[in-house]
Coordinates of C-alpha atoms in Angstrom, one line a residue:
Chain F
M1140 CA -22.6 32.4 -23.1
H1141 CA -24.2 31.0 -26.2
L1142 CA -23.5 27.4 -26.8
D1143 CA -22.6 26.1 -30.3
E1144 CA -24.4 22.8 -30.6
E1145 CA -22.2 21.5 -33.4
E1146 CA -19.0 22.4 -31.6
L1147 CA -20.4 20.7 -28.5
S1148 CA -21.1 17.5 -30.4
R1149 CA -17.6 17.5 -31.8
A1150 CA -16.2 17.9 -28.3
L1151 CA -18.2 14.9 -27.1
D1152 CA -15.3 12.8 -28.7
K1153 CA -12.5 14.6 -27.1
P1154 CA -10.8 12.9 -24.2
A1155 CA -9.5 15.0 -21.4
D1156 CA -5.8 16.1 -21.4
Y1157 CA -5.1 13.9 -18.4
G1158 CA -6.5 10.9 -16.5
L1159 CA -8.4 7.8 -17.6
D1160 CA -10.7 8.2 -20.5
L1161 CA -14.2 7.1 -19.9
D1162 CA -16.9 5.8 -22.2
L1163 CA -19.9 8.1 -21.4
S1164 CA -22.3 5.8 -23.0
S1165 CA -22.0 3.4 -20.2
Y1166 CA -23.9 5.7 -17.8
I1167 CA -27.6 6.7 -17.6
T1168 CA -28.8 10.3 -17.5
E1169 CA -32.1 9.8 -16.1
P1170 CA -32.7 8.3 -12.7
K1171 CA -35.0 5.3 -12.5
E1172 CA -36.7 6.3 -9.2
E1173 CA -37.6 9.3 -7.4
V1174 CA -35.5 10.1 -4.2
K1175 CA -36.8 11.3 -0.9
L1176 CA -35.0 12.9 1.9
E1177 CA -34.5 9.8 4.0
E1178 CA -32.3 9.0 7.0
S1179 CA -29.6 7.0 5.1
I1180 CA -29.1 9.9 2.7
V1181 CA -28.9 12.6 5.4
R1182 CA -26.3 10.5 7.2
R1183 CA -24.2 10.1 4.1
A1184 CA -24.2 13.9 3.6
Y1185 CA -23.0 14.1 7.2
E1186 CA -20.1 11.9 6.3
V1187 CA -18.8 14.6 3.9
G1188 CA -19.1 17.5 6.3
V1189 CA -22.6 18.6 5.5
D1190 CA -24.9 18.5 8.6
L1191 CA -28.3 19.2 7.3
S1192 CA -29.7 19.6 10.8
R1193 CA -27.1 22.2 11.6
K1194 CA -28.6 25.5 13.0
D1195 CA -25.4 27.4 12.7
S1196 CA -25.1 27.5 8.9
V1197 CA -26.2 30.4 6.7
G1198 CA -28.2 27.9 4.5
S1199 CA -28.1 24.6 2.9
F1200 CA -28.5 23.1 -0.6
F1201 CA -28.8 19.4 -1.1
Q1202 CA -29.2 17.7 -4.6
V1203 CA -29.6 14.0 -5.0
D1204 CA -29.1 12.8 -8.6
H1205 CA -31.1 15.6 -10.4
S1206 CA -33.5 16.5 -7.6
V1207 CA -32.9 19.4 -5.3
L1208 CA -34.2 18.2 -2.0
L1209 CA -33.3 21.2 0.0
K1210 CA -32.4 24.7 -0.6
A1211 CA -32.9 27.2 2.2
I1212 CA -31.3 30.3 3.6
Q1213 CA -32.0 31.1 7.1
K1214 CA -34.2 34.2 7.4
K1215 CA -31.7 36.3 9.2
F1216 CA -29.2 35.8 6.3
E1217 CA -31.6 36.7 3.6
K1218 CA -29.9 40.0 3.1
D1219 CA -26.5 38.6 3.1
V1220 CA -26.6 35.6 0.8
E1221 CA -28.8 34.3 -2.1
L1222 CA -29.0 30.6 -2.6
M1223 CA -31.1 28.9 -5.3
T1224 CA -30.9 26.3 -8.1
I1225 CA -29.0 27.4 -11.2
E1226 CA -32.2 27.1 -13.2
E1227 CA -33.9 29.6 -10.8
A1228 CA -31.0 32.0 -11.0
I1229 CA -31.1 32.0 -14.9
E1230 CA -34.8 32.8 -14.7
K1231 CA -34.3 35.5 -12.0
Y1232 CA -31.3 37.4 -13.4
D1233 CA -30.6 38.1 -17.1
W1234 CA -26.8 38.3 -16.4
V1235 CA -26.4 34.8 -15.0
E1236 CA -26.1 33.0 -18.2
G1237 CA -23.4 35.5 -19.2
L1238 CA -21.3 34.3 -16.3
M1239 CA -21.7 30.6 -17.3
W1240 CA -19.1 28.9 -19.3
N1241 CA -17.1 32.0 -19.0
L1242 CA -14.3 30.4 -16.8
I1243 CA -14.6 26.9 -18.2
S1244 CA -14.8 26.2 -21.9
P1245 CA -17.7 23.8 -22.7
Y1246 CA -15.7 22.6 -25.6
K1247 CA -12.8 21.7 -23.6
D1248 CA -13.3 18.0 -23.5
K1249 CA -16.1 15.4 -23.6
Y1250 CA -17.0 15.9 -20.0
T1251 CA -17.6 19.7 -20.3
A1252 CA -19.5 19.0 -23.5
F1253 CA -21.7 16.3 -21.9
A1254 CA -22.3 18.5 -18.9
A1255 CA -23.3 21.3 -21.1
K1256 CA -25.7 19.2 -23.0
N1257 CA -27.2 17.5 -20.1
R1258 CA -27.3 20.1 -17.3
R1259 CA -29.6 19.2 -14.5
G1260 CA -29.4 21.4 -11.4
G1261 CA -26.5 22.8 -9.4
Y1262 CA -26.4 25.7 -7.0
F1263 CA -26.2 29.5 -7.3
I1264 CA -24.7 31.1 -4.3
R1265 CA -24.2 34.8 -4.3
I1266 CA -22.8 36.7 -1.3
L1267 CA -24.0 40.2 -1.6
E1268 CA -21.9 43.3 -1.7
G1269 CA -20.3 44.3 1.5
R1270 CA -21.8 41.3 3.4
R1271 CA -19.7 39.2 5.7
V1272 CA -20.9 35.9 7.1
Y1273 CA -18.6 33.8 9.3
I1274 CA -20.7 30.6 9.6
P1275 CA -20.7 28.5 6.4
V1276 CA -23.1 28.1 3.6
Q1277 CA -23.3 24.3 3.0
A1278 CA -24.0 22.2 -0.1
C1279 CA -24.1 18.5 -0.7
L1280 CA -24.3 16.8 -4.1
L1281 CA -25.0 13.1 -3.9
L1282 CA -25.3 10.3 -6.5
Y1283 CA -28.0 7.9 -5.7
S1284 CA -29.2 5.8 -8.7
P1285 CA -27.0 3.1 -10.0
S1286 CA -24.9 4.2 -13.1
I1287 CA -26.3 7.7 -13.0
T1288 CA -24.5 10.7 -14.4
Q1289 CA -24.9 13.8 -12.4
C1290 CA -24.4 16.9 -14.7
I1291 CA -24.2 20.0 -12.4
H1292 CA -23.4 23.5 -13.0
N1293 CA -22.6 25.6 -9.9
L1294 CA -22.1 29.4 -9.9
I1295 CA -20.6 31.2 -7.0
I1296 CA -20.3 35.0 -6.8
A1297 CA -18.7 36.7 -3.9
E1298 CA -19.6 40.3 -4.7
E1299 CA -17.3 43.4 -3.8
N1300 CA -16.1 43.5 -0.2
S1301 CA -18.0 40.4 0.8
E1302 CA -16.7 37.5 2.8
A1303 CA -18.0 34.0 3.2
H1304 CA -17.2 30.3 3.8
I1305 CA -18.7 27.6 1.7
I1306 CA -18.4 23.9 2.5
T1307 CA -19.5 21.4 0.0
G1308 CA -19.6 17.6 0.2
C1309 CA -19.8 15.3 -2.8
T1310 CA -20.4 11.6 -2.3
H1311 CA -22.6 8.7 -3.4
H1312 CA -25.2 6.6 -1.6
I1313 CA -24.1 3.0 -0.8
K1314 CA -26.8 1.8 -3.2
S1315 CA -25.1 3.4 -6.1
V1316 CA -22.1 1.2 -6.9
K1317 CA -21.3 2.9 -10.2
G1318 CA -21.7 6.5 -11.2
L1319 CA -20.2 9.5 -12.8
H1320 CA -20.1 13.0 -11.2
L1321 CA -19.6 16.0 -13.6
G1322 CA -19.6 19.0 -11.5
M1323 CA -18.9 22.3 -13.3
T1324 CA -18.2 25.1 -10.9
E1325 CA -17.5 28.7 -11.7
I1326 CA -16.4 31.1 -8.9
Y1327 CA -16.2 34.8 -9.2
V1328 CA -14.4 36.7 -6.4
R1329 CA -15.1 40.3 -7.0
R1330 CA -13.0 43.3 -5.8
N1331 CA -11.7 43.0 -2.1
A1332 CA -14.0 40.0 -1.5
K1333 CA -12.7 36.9 0.4
L1334 CA -14.1 33.5 -0.2
S1335 CA -13.2 30.3 1.4
F1336 CA -14.4 27.2 -0.5
T1337 CA -13.9 23.8 1.0
M1338 CA -14.9 20.7 -0.7
V1339 CA -14.9 17.2 0.9
H1340 CA -15.1 14.3 -1.5
K1341 CA -15.7 10.6 -0.5
W1342 CA -16.5 8.2 -3.1
G1343 CA -16.5 4.5 -3.7
P1344 CA -14.6 2.0 -5.9
G1345 CA -17.1 2.2 -8.8
M1346 CA -17.3 6.1 -9.0
D1347 CA -15.8 8.2 -11.7
V1348 CA -15.5 12.0 -11.0
R1349 CA -14.6 14.7 -13.5
P1350 CA -15.2 18.1 -11.9
R1351 CA -14.3 21.2 -13.9
T1352 CA -13.6 24.3 -12.0
G1353 CA -12.8 27.9 -13.1
M1354 CA -12.1 30.8 -10.7
L1355 CA -11.7 34.5 -11.3
V1356 CA -10.2 36.8 -8.7
E1357 CA -10.4 40.5 -9.0
E1358 CA -8.4 43.3 -7.5
G1359 CA -7.7 42.8 -3.8
G1360 CA -9.8 39.6 -3.7
T1361 CA -8.7 36.4 -1.9
M1362 CA -9.8 32.9 -2.8
L1363 CA -9.0 30.0 -0.5
Y1364 CA -9.8 26.6 -2.2
N1365 CA -9.5 23.6 0.0
Y1366 CA -10.0 20.1 -1.2
V1367 CA -10.1 17.0 1.0
L1368 CA -10.4 13.7 -0.8
L1369 CA -10.7 10.5 1.3
G1370 CA -10.8 6.8 0.6
E1371 CA -11.2 4.8 -2.5
V1372 CA -12.5 6.1 -5.8
K1373 CA -12.4 4.5 -9.3
S1374 CA -11.0 7.6 -10.9
I1375 CA -10.9 11.3 -10.5
Q1376 CA -9.4 13.8 -12.9
S1377 CA -9.6 17.5 -12.2
Y1378 CA -7.6 20.6 -12.9
P1379 CA -9.2 23.7 -11.4
M1380 CA -8.0 26.9 -13.3
T1381 CA -7.7 30.3 -11.6
M1382 CA -7.2 33.6 -13.2
L1383 CA -5.8 36.2 -10.8
A1384 CA -7.1 39.0 -12.9
G1385 CA -6.8 42.0 -10.5
S1386 CA -3.8 43.5 -8.7
N1387 CA -2.9 42.2 -5.2
S1388 CA -5.2 39.3 -5.6
R1389 CA -4.6 36.0 -4.0
I1390 CA -5.3 32.2 -4.5
S1391 CA -4.3 29.5 -2.1
T1392 CA -5.3 26.0 -2.9
N1393 CA -4.9 23.4 -0.3
N1394 CA -5.4 19.7 -1.2
V1395 CA -5.3 17.0 1.5
I1396 CA -5.6 13.6 0.0
Y1397 CA -5.8 10.1 1.4
L1398 CA -6.2 7.4 -1.3
S1399 CA -6.7 3.7 -0.8
G1400 CA -7.7 0.6 -2.9
E1401 CA -7.3 0.9 -6.6
S1402 CA -7.9 4.6 -6.9
N1403 CA -6.7 6.4 -10.0
V1404 CA -6.5 10.1 -9.4
D1405 CA -5.1 12.8 -11.5
L1406 CA -5.3 16.1 -9.8
G1407 CA -4.0 19.4 -11.0
G1408 CA -4.2 23.1 -10.5
G1409 CA -3.4 25.9 -12.7
V1410 CA -3.1 29.6 -12.0
T1411 CA -2.4 32.5 -14.4
I1412 CA -1.3 35.7 -12.6
K1413 CA -2.2 38.9 -14.6
G1414 CA -2.6 41.3 -11.7
P1415 CA 0.6 43.0 -10.3
G1416 CA 1.4 42.2 -6.7
S1417 CA -0.7 39.0 -6.8
K1418 CA 0.1 35.7 -5.0
A1419 CA -0.6 32.1 -5.8
E1420 CA 0.0 29.1 -3.6
L1421 CA -0.8 25.5 -4.6
L1422 CA -0.2 22.9 -1.8
T1423 CA -0.9 19.3 -1.9
N1424 CA -0.3 16.8 1.0
S1425 CA -1.2 13.3 -0.1
V1426 CA -1.0 9.8 1.5
V1427 CA -1.5 6.8 -0.8
T1428 CA -1.8 3.2 0.1
D1429 CA -2.7 -0.2 -1.3
R1430 CA -2.6 0.1 -5.1
A1431 CA -3.7 3.7 -5.4
K1432 CA -2.1 6.0 -8.0
L1433 CA -1.9 9.8 -7.7
V1434 CA -0.6 12.3 -10.2
S1435 CA -0.3 15.7 -8.6
R1436 CA 0.1 18.6 -11.1
G1437 CA 0.5 22.2 -10.6
S1438 CA 1.2 25.1 -12.9
I1439 CA 1.7 28.8 -12.3
V1440 CA 2.1 31.3 -15.0
S1441 CA 3.1 34.8 -14.0
E1442 CA 2.5 37.7 -16.4
A1443 CA 2.8 40.6 -14.0
P1444 CA 5.4 42.3 -11.8
G1445 CA 5.8 42.0 -8.0
T1446 CA 4.1 38.6 -8.0
K1447 CA 4.8 35.4 -6.1
G1448 CA 3.9 31.8 -6.8
H1449 CA 4.6 28.6 -4.9
I1450 CA 3.9 25.0 -5.6
S1451 CA 4.3 22.3 -2.9
C1452 CA 3.6 18.7 -3.2
R1453 CA 4.5 16.4 -0.3
G1454 CA 3.5 12.8 -0.7
L1455 CA 3.7 9.8 1.6
I1456 CA 3.6 6.3 0.1
L1457 CA 2.5 3.5 2.4
S1458 CA 2.6 0.6 0.1
D1459 CA 5.0 -0.9 -2.5
K1460 CA 2.2 -0.9 -5.0
A1461 CA 1.0 2.6 -4.6
E1462 CA 2.4 5.5 -6.7
I1463 CA 2.6 9.2 -6.6
S1464 CA 4.0 11.5 -9.4
A1465 CA 4.4 15.2 -8.9
V1466 CA 4.4 17.4 -12.0
P1467 CA 5.0 21.1 -11.1
S1468 CA 5.4 23.7 -13.8
L1469 CA 6.4 27.4 -13.4
T1470 CA 6.4 29.9 -16.2
S1471 CA 7.6 33.5 -15.5
K1472 CA 6.9 36.1 -18.2
N1473 CA 8.1 38.9 -16.0
A1474 CA 11.6 39.5 -14.4
D1475 CA 9.9 40.7 -11.2
S1476 CA 8.1 37.6 -10.0
E1477 CA 9.2 35.0 -7.7
L1478 CA 8.1 31.4 -8.5
T1479 CA 9.3 28.4 -6.4
H1480 CA 8.3 24.8 -6.1
E1481 CA 9.1 22.0 -3.9
A1482 CA 8.2 18.3 -4.0
A1483 CA 9.0 15.5 -1.6
I1484 CA 7.7 12.0 -2.1
G1485 CA 8.5 8.8 -0.4
K1486 CA 7.8 6.5 2.4
I1487 CA 7.7 7.6 6.0
A1488 CA 11.2 8.8 6.9
E1489 CA 13.1 6.4 9.3
E1490 CA 14.4 9.4 11.2
Q1491 CA 11.0 10.5 12.1
L1492 CA 9.9 7.1 13.2
F1493 CA 13.0 6.7 15.3
Y1494 CA 12.5 10.1 16.7
L1495 CA 8.9 9.3 17.8
R1496 CA 10.0 5.9 19.2
S1497 CA 12.7 7.7 21.2
R1498 CA 9.8 9.5 22.8
G1499 CA 8.2 6.2 23.8
F1500 CA 5.8 5.7 20.9
R1501 CA 5.4 2.1 19.5
L1502 CA 6.2 1.7 15.8
D1503 CA 2.5 1.6 14.9
E1504 CA 1.6 4.6 17.0
A1505 CA 4.5 6.6 15.4
E1506 CA 3.4 5.6 12.0
S1507 CA -0.2 6.7 12.5
L1508 CA 0.8 10.0 14.2
L1509 CA 3.0 10.8 11.2
V1510 CA 0.3 9.9 8.6
R1511 CA -2.2 11.8 10.5
G1512 CA 0.2 14.8 10.6
F1513 CA 0.4 14.7 6.8
L1514 CA -3.4 15.1 6.7
D1515 CA -3.3 18.2 8.8
I1516 CA -6.1 20.7 7.8
S1517 CA -5.3 23.5 10.3
S1518 CA -3.8 25.7 7.7
M1519 CA -7.0 25.7 5.6
G1520 CA -8.3 28.6 7.8
L1521 CA -11.7 26.9 8.4
P1522 CA -14.2 27.9 11.1
K1523 CA -13.3 25.8 14.2
H1524 CA -16.4 23.6 14.1
I1525 CA -16.0 22.7 10.5
E1526 CA -12.3 22.0 11.1
K1527 CA -13.3 19.7 13.9
M1528 CA -15.8 18.0 11.8
I1529 CA -13.5 17.4 8.9
D1530 CA -10.9 16.1 11.3
S1531 CA -13.2 13.6 12.6
I1532 CA -14.2 12.5 9.1
I1533 CA -10.5 12.0 8.4
E1534 CA -10.1 10.1 11.7
Q1535 CA -13.0 7.9 10.7
T1536 CA -11.5 7.2 7.2
M1537 CA -8.1 6.4 8.8
K1538 CA -9.6 3.9 11.3
G1539 CA -8.0 0.6 11.1
F1540 CA -5.0 2.0 9.2
Chain C
M1405 CA 21.9 3.0 36.4
L1406 CA 23.7 2.6 33.1
K1407 CA 26.5 0.3 32.3
I1408 CA 28.1 -0.1 29.0
E1409 CA 30.5 -3.0 28.5
R1410 CA 33.0 -3.4 25.7
L1411 CA 30.7 -2.1 23.1
Y1412 CA 31.4 -2.3 19.4
V1413 CA 29.0 -0.5 17.1
T1414 CA 28.8 -0.3 13.3
V1415 CA 26.9 1.8 11.0
G1416 CA 26.7 0.1 7.6
E1417 CA 30.4 -1.1 7.1
R1418 CA 31.9 1.6 9.3
L1419 CA 32.9 0.9 12.9
V1420 CA 31.8 3.9 14.9
L1421 CA 32.4 2.7 18.4
S1422 CA 35.1 0.3 19.6
D1423 CA 35.5 -1.1 23.1
V1424 CA 33.5 1.5 24.9
N1425 CA 33.1 1.0 28.6
L1426 CA 31.1 3.4 30.7
E1427 CA 29.2 3.4 34.0
I1428 CA 26.9 5.9 35.4
A1429 CA 25.6 5.3 38.9
E1430 CA 22.2 6.4 40.2
G1431 CA 21.9 10.2 40.6
E1432 CA 25.2 10.8 38.8
V1433 CA 25.7 13.3 36.1
H1434 CA 28.6 12.6 33.7
V1435 CA 29.9 14.7 30.8
L1436 CA 31.3 13.4 27.5
F1437 CA 33.7 15.5 25.5
G1438 CA 35.3 14.8 22.2
P1439 CA 36.1 16.4 18.8
N1440 CA 33.5 16.4 16.0
G1441 CA 33.0 13.0 14.5
S1442 CA 34.6 11.1 17.4
G1443 CA 31.5 9.1 18.0
K1444 CA 29.7 10.9 20.9
S1445 CA 26.3 11.0 19.1
S1446 CA 26.8 7.4 18.0
L1447 CA 27.1 6.4 21.6
V1448 CA 23.7 8.1 22.3
M1449 CA 22.2 6.5 19.2
A1450 CA 23.5 3.0 20.3
I1451 CA 22.1 3.6 23.9
L1452 CA 18.7 4.4 22.3
G1453 CA 18.8 1.6 19.9
H1454 CA 18.6 3.4 16.6
P1455 CA 18.1 0.7 14.0
S1456 CA 21.1 1.9 11.9
Y1457 CA 23.5 1.5 14.8
K1458 CA 24.3 -2.3 15.1
V1459 CA 25.9 -3.6 18.1
I1460 CA 28.3 -6.2 17.0
S1461 CA 29.6 -7.0 20.5
G1462 CA 29.4 -5.9 24.0
R1463 CA 26.3 -5.0 26.2
I1464 CA 24.3 -2.2 27.4
I1465 CA 22.7 -2.6 30.8
F1466 CA 20.0 -0.2 32.1
K1467 CA 18.7 -0.6 35.6
G1468 CA 20.2 -4.0 35.8
I1469 CA 18.4 -5.1 32.5
D1470 CA 20.3 -6.0 29.3
I1471 CA 18.8 -3.6 26.7
T1472 CA 21.2 -4.3 23.9
E1473 CA 18.5 -5.9 21.7
M1474 CA 15.4 -4.0 23.0
P1475 CA 13.3 -1.9 20.8
T1476 CA 13.9 1.9 21.3
E1477 CA 10.4 2.6 22.8
E1478 CA 10.9 -0.1 25.5
R1479 CA 14.2 1.4 26.6
I1480 CA 12.3 4.8 26.9
R1481 CA 9.5 3.1 28.9
L1482 CA 12.1 1.6 31.2
G1483 CA 12.9 5.2 32.2
M1484 CA 15.4 6.8 29.8
A1485 CA 15.0 9.8 27.6
A1486 CA 17.3 11.8 25.2
T1487 CA 17.5 15.1 23.5
L1488 CA 18.8 14.9 20.0
Q1489 CA 21.2 17.2 18.3
H1490 CA 19.4 17.3 15.0
P1491 CA 15.8 16.2 15.4
P1492 CA 13.8 15.8 12.3
K1493 CA 10.8 18.1 11.4
L1494 CA 7.3 16.7 12.0
H1495 CA 4.9 18.5 9.7
G1496 CA 1.3 18.5 10.9
I1497 CA 2.1 17.5 14.5
R1498 CA 1.9 20.4 17.0
L1499 CA 4.3 20.6 19.9
K1500 CA 1.4 20.9 22.3
E1501 CA -0.2 17.6 21.0
L1502 CA 3.1 15.8 21.1
L1503 CA 4.0 16.9 24.7
N1504 CA 0.5 15.9 25.7
R1505 CA 0.8 12.4 24.2
I1506 CA 4.3 11.9 25.5
S1507 CA 3.2 12.7 29.0
D1508 CA 0.1 10.6 28.8
G1509 CA -2.1 13.6 28.9
R1510 CA -0.3 15.3 31.8
L1511 CA 0.3 18.5 29.9
R1512 CA -1.9 20.4 32.2
D1513 CA 0.1 19.1 35.2
D1514 CA 1.8 21.8 37.3
G1515 CA 5.2 20.2 36.9
L1516 CA 5.0 20.2 33.1
L1517 CA 3.5 23.6 32.7
R1518 CA 6.2 25.0 35.1
L1519 CA 8.9 23.5 32.8
I1520 CA 7.2 24.9 29.8
D1521 CA 7.0 28.3 31.4
K1522 CA 10.7 28.1 32.7
L1523 CA 11.8 27.4 29.2
R1524 CA 9.8 30.2 28.0
I1525 CA 7.9 27.9 25.4
N1526 CA 4.9 30.2 24.7
E1527 CA 1.6 29.3 23.3
D1528 CA 2.6 30.3 19.8
L1529 CA 5.5 27.8 19.9
L1530 CA 3.3 25.1 21.4
N1531 CA 0.9 25.5 18.5
R1532 CA 3.6 25.2 15.9
H1533 CA 4.5 22.0 14.1
V1534 CA 7.4 20.3 15.8
N1535 CA 10.8 21.6 14.6
V1536 CA 9.3 23.1 11.6
G1537 CA 10.9 26.6 11.2
F1538 CA 12.2 26.5 14.9
S1539 CA 15.3 28.5 15.7
G1540 CA 18.3 26.7 17.2
G1541 CA 17.3 27.7 20.7
E1542 CA 13.6 26.6 20.1
I1543 CA 14.8 23.2 19.0
K1544 CA 16.8 22.7 22.1
K1545 CA 14.0 23.8 24.3
C1546 CA 11.5 21.7 22.6
E1547 CA 13.8 18.6 23.0
L1548 CA 14.3 19.4 26.6
A1549 CA 10.5 19.7 27.3
Q1550 CA 9.9 16.4 25.5
A1551 CA 12.6 14.6 27.4
F1552 CA 11.4 15.8 30.8
A1553 CA 7.8 15.2 29.9
L1554 CA 8.7 11.5 29.9
N1555 CA 9.9 11.8 33.6
P1556 CA 12.9 9.6 33.1
D1557 CA 15.5 8.4 35.6
L1558 CA 18.4 8.7 33.0
L1559 CA 18.7 11.6 30.6
L1560 CA 21.0 11.7 27.5
F1561 CA 21.7 15.2 26.3
D1562 CA 23.3 15.4 22.8
E1563 CA 24.9 18.9 22.5
P1564 CA 22.2 20.8 24.5
D1565 CA 24.3 24.0 24.1
S1566 CA 25.2 24.0 20.4
G1567 CA 23.7 26.7 18.2
V1568 CA 22.1 28.5 21.2
D1569 CA 22.5 32.1 22.0
I1570 CA 23.7 33.3 25.4
E1571 CA 20.1 34.1 26.7
N1572 CA 18.7 30.7 25.8
L1573 CA 21.9 28.9 27.1
E1574 CA 21.1 30.4 30.5
L1575 CA 17.4 29.3 30.4
I1576 CA 18.4 25.8 29.2
G1577 CA 21.2 25.6 31.7
R1578 CA 19.1 26.6 34.7
A1579 CA 16.1 24.4 33.7
M1580 CA 18.5 21.4 33.2
S1581 CA 20.2 21.9 36.5
E1582 CA 17.0 22.1 38.4
L1583 CA 15.3 19.2 36.7
L1584 CA 18.4 16.9 37.0
V1585 CA 18.2 16.8 40.8
G1586 CA 18.2 13.2 41.8
K1587 CA 18.4 11.9 38.2
S1588 CA 21.3 10.4 36.2
A1589 CA 22.5 11.9 33.1
L1590 CA 25.2 11.8 30.3
I1591 CA 25.8 15.3 28.8
I1592 CA 27.5 15.5 25.5
T1593 CA 29.1 18.8 24.8
H1594 CA 31.7 19.9 22.3
H1595 CA 32.7 23.3 23.8
G1596 CA 31.4 22.8 27.4
H1597 CA 29.3 26.0 27.7
I1598 CA 26.5 24.1 29.5
L1599 CA 29.0 23.3 32.4
R1600 CA 28.5 26.9 33.6
Y1601 CA 25.2 25.7 35.0
I1602 CA 25.7 22.0 35.6
K1603 CA 28.4 20.5 37.6
P1604 CA 28.9 16.8 36.5
V1605 CA 30.8 14.4 38.8
R1606 CA 32.9 12.7 36.1
A1607 CA 34.0 13.4 32.5
H1608 CA 35.0 11.2 29.7
I1609 CA 36.7 12.0 26.4
M1610 CA 35.7 10.2 23.2
F1611 CA 38.2 10.0 20.5
K1612 CA 38.0 8.0 17.3
G1613 CA 35.2 5.8 18.7
Q1614 CA 36.9 5.1 22.0
I1615 CA 36.7 6.5 25.5
A1616 CA 40.3 7.9 25.6
C1617 CA 40.1 8.9 29.3
D1618 CA 38.0 9.6 32.3
G1619 CA 38.6 12.2 35.0
N1620 CA 37.5 15.5 36.7
P1621 CA 35.2 17.5 34.5
E1622 CA 36.8 20.9 35.2
E1623 CA 40.4 19.8 34.8
M1624 CA 39.5 18.0 31.7
L1625 CA 37.8 21.0 30.2
N1626 CA 40.8 23.2 31.1
Q1627 CA 43.0 20.8 29.5
I1628 CA 41.0 20.6 26.3
S1629 CA 40.7 24.4 26.1
K1630 CA 44.4 24.7 26.3
N1631 CA 45.7 21.8 24.2
G1632 CA 42.8 20.6 22.1
Y1633 CA 42.3 16.9 21.5
G1634 CA 45.7 16.5 19.9
W1635 CA 47.2 14.5 22.8
C1636 CA 44.4 12.0 22.9
E1637 CA 45.8 10.2 19.9
K1638 CA 49.2 9.8 21.7
C1639 CA 47.3 8.7 24.9
I1640 CA 45.4 6.0 23.1
S1641 CA 48.4 4.6 21.4
M1642 CA 50.4 4.6 24.6
K1643 CA 47.5 2.7 26.3
K1644 CA 47.5 0.1 23.5
S1645 CA 51.2 -0.5 23.7

């Protein structure tokens, strides 16, 4: 899509609809030093579920600040999946630019405009027609230089009848105490394709994160979007938008959130259902502690018959200073659609604690069992070893709780 | 095994048990009848030490130890277990994982596996989140499995037969009767169906928060089936006068 520079410049002053407003001039866009693939960086990637030494992945992409340190597809999967930088993809295919800024408007707010003006890297992952790969493609985006802004544009295409798992981890290196991650991700799920996309985020108290995500699902396609956010972050505001364009298409988003410290997170998800017989499900399970604040938004608009939509927000508040707000919204423009929502927010229920104590668990054991239960990821449909790895990351984050 | 002496219990401002006395000897199974809301479940909650059930006077003695003020989990560790009538849902906690933790990792032991098998708790149910979307029968079976996984000496069953179909009733009844050998128990039942499979040595009737009378389980059940609990009121007032 052609970008209108003037309109982009105007959008640079537009705050986002939700979340903390950031002063973009307080970040730098050029890293001060060159980054090498060193052990402390590789370890950090591992902590967000990306094991760069893993043999059982289709391929890996690893970008630190603006430098792509690794992008490789295993030879035996070269006929199944394409993996390259977004710049390489633009170079290689004349249709790639046409798919960019198609599902996200660059003029939406200052973050999209800034990312459009300053794009540096991002991955292009394309699962070729009819190809099915059951081990994951993995990608890690890491912030390294202090005060850096990472402006990334990712494009994922699951071509017709294909199937794949993508696992991405986003984090920062301990050296970087302040930083801004602007990750634009556009995902196309073509006819009868199935894509499972799992993102693990682990940040620090000085990090601001403004991802922008747009997804399009065609006829018979299925998109599973899993998001795991753990620990403390300065601020996140995100509102992935999905268009269920084709009939009998499906989106299921599953957020599992554990927030500590002073985190300020505004997390949403919007789905427009245009295809008859399509289904949307937005699930969020969250645990907040310390002084963390979470706004959990969800919106489903149904414009087609025979459709279903459900929003669920379950939140557990572990401290008197922590806060959760649930803001679900349902709009039906068709008599033949079934839209529901449920929200339950509060502290750990006394009845559950008593129940577990009546089975011999001490109070602290009962509490941690229930909190851990809240952060269950088994419904994400992940490959077993990925599920195990993320489980152990959650376990690690929860240590000392 | 269990001795309750002149127990008075409140929930909030409400007196739910008054002057309850009960003694269950080692190896004895007792049954507790009573109409809805008479205080049967409150007695179980008080024995377990539910924080909302405050003992304002009286004592609960278990294995010779005064447990009236003891935290719930310590009472359990002393050797008691209970099945609850309306257990809460535990999202994200699988039955399998819970049973394994309750039994200190003995889930693979023959005894526990046999019990799971006997109750027809299949792999599918073991992998589901505790009580989430369970049928009435599944809830009861899951409660029983947990209680026996603790390998207790005293069991408290709160309505193990309510909301259960005939097939599951038989499963539950037979499992209970086999597993109760040599153990002490208090079985609460509103309509007494479970007594087709278990023969308690003594029965008590709870009425308006008091034990109205004690006696032979079969005779009492016959009496209740014929006359209901209407005469209990008279009986209590006669005792008082």
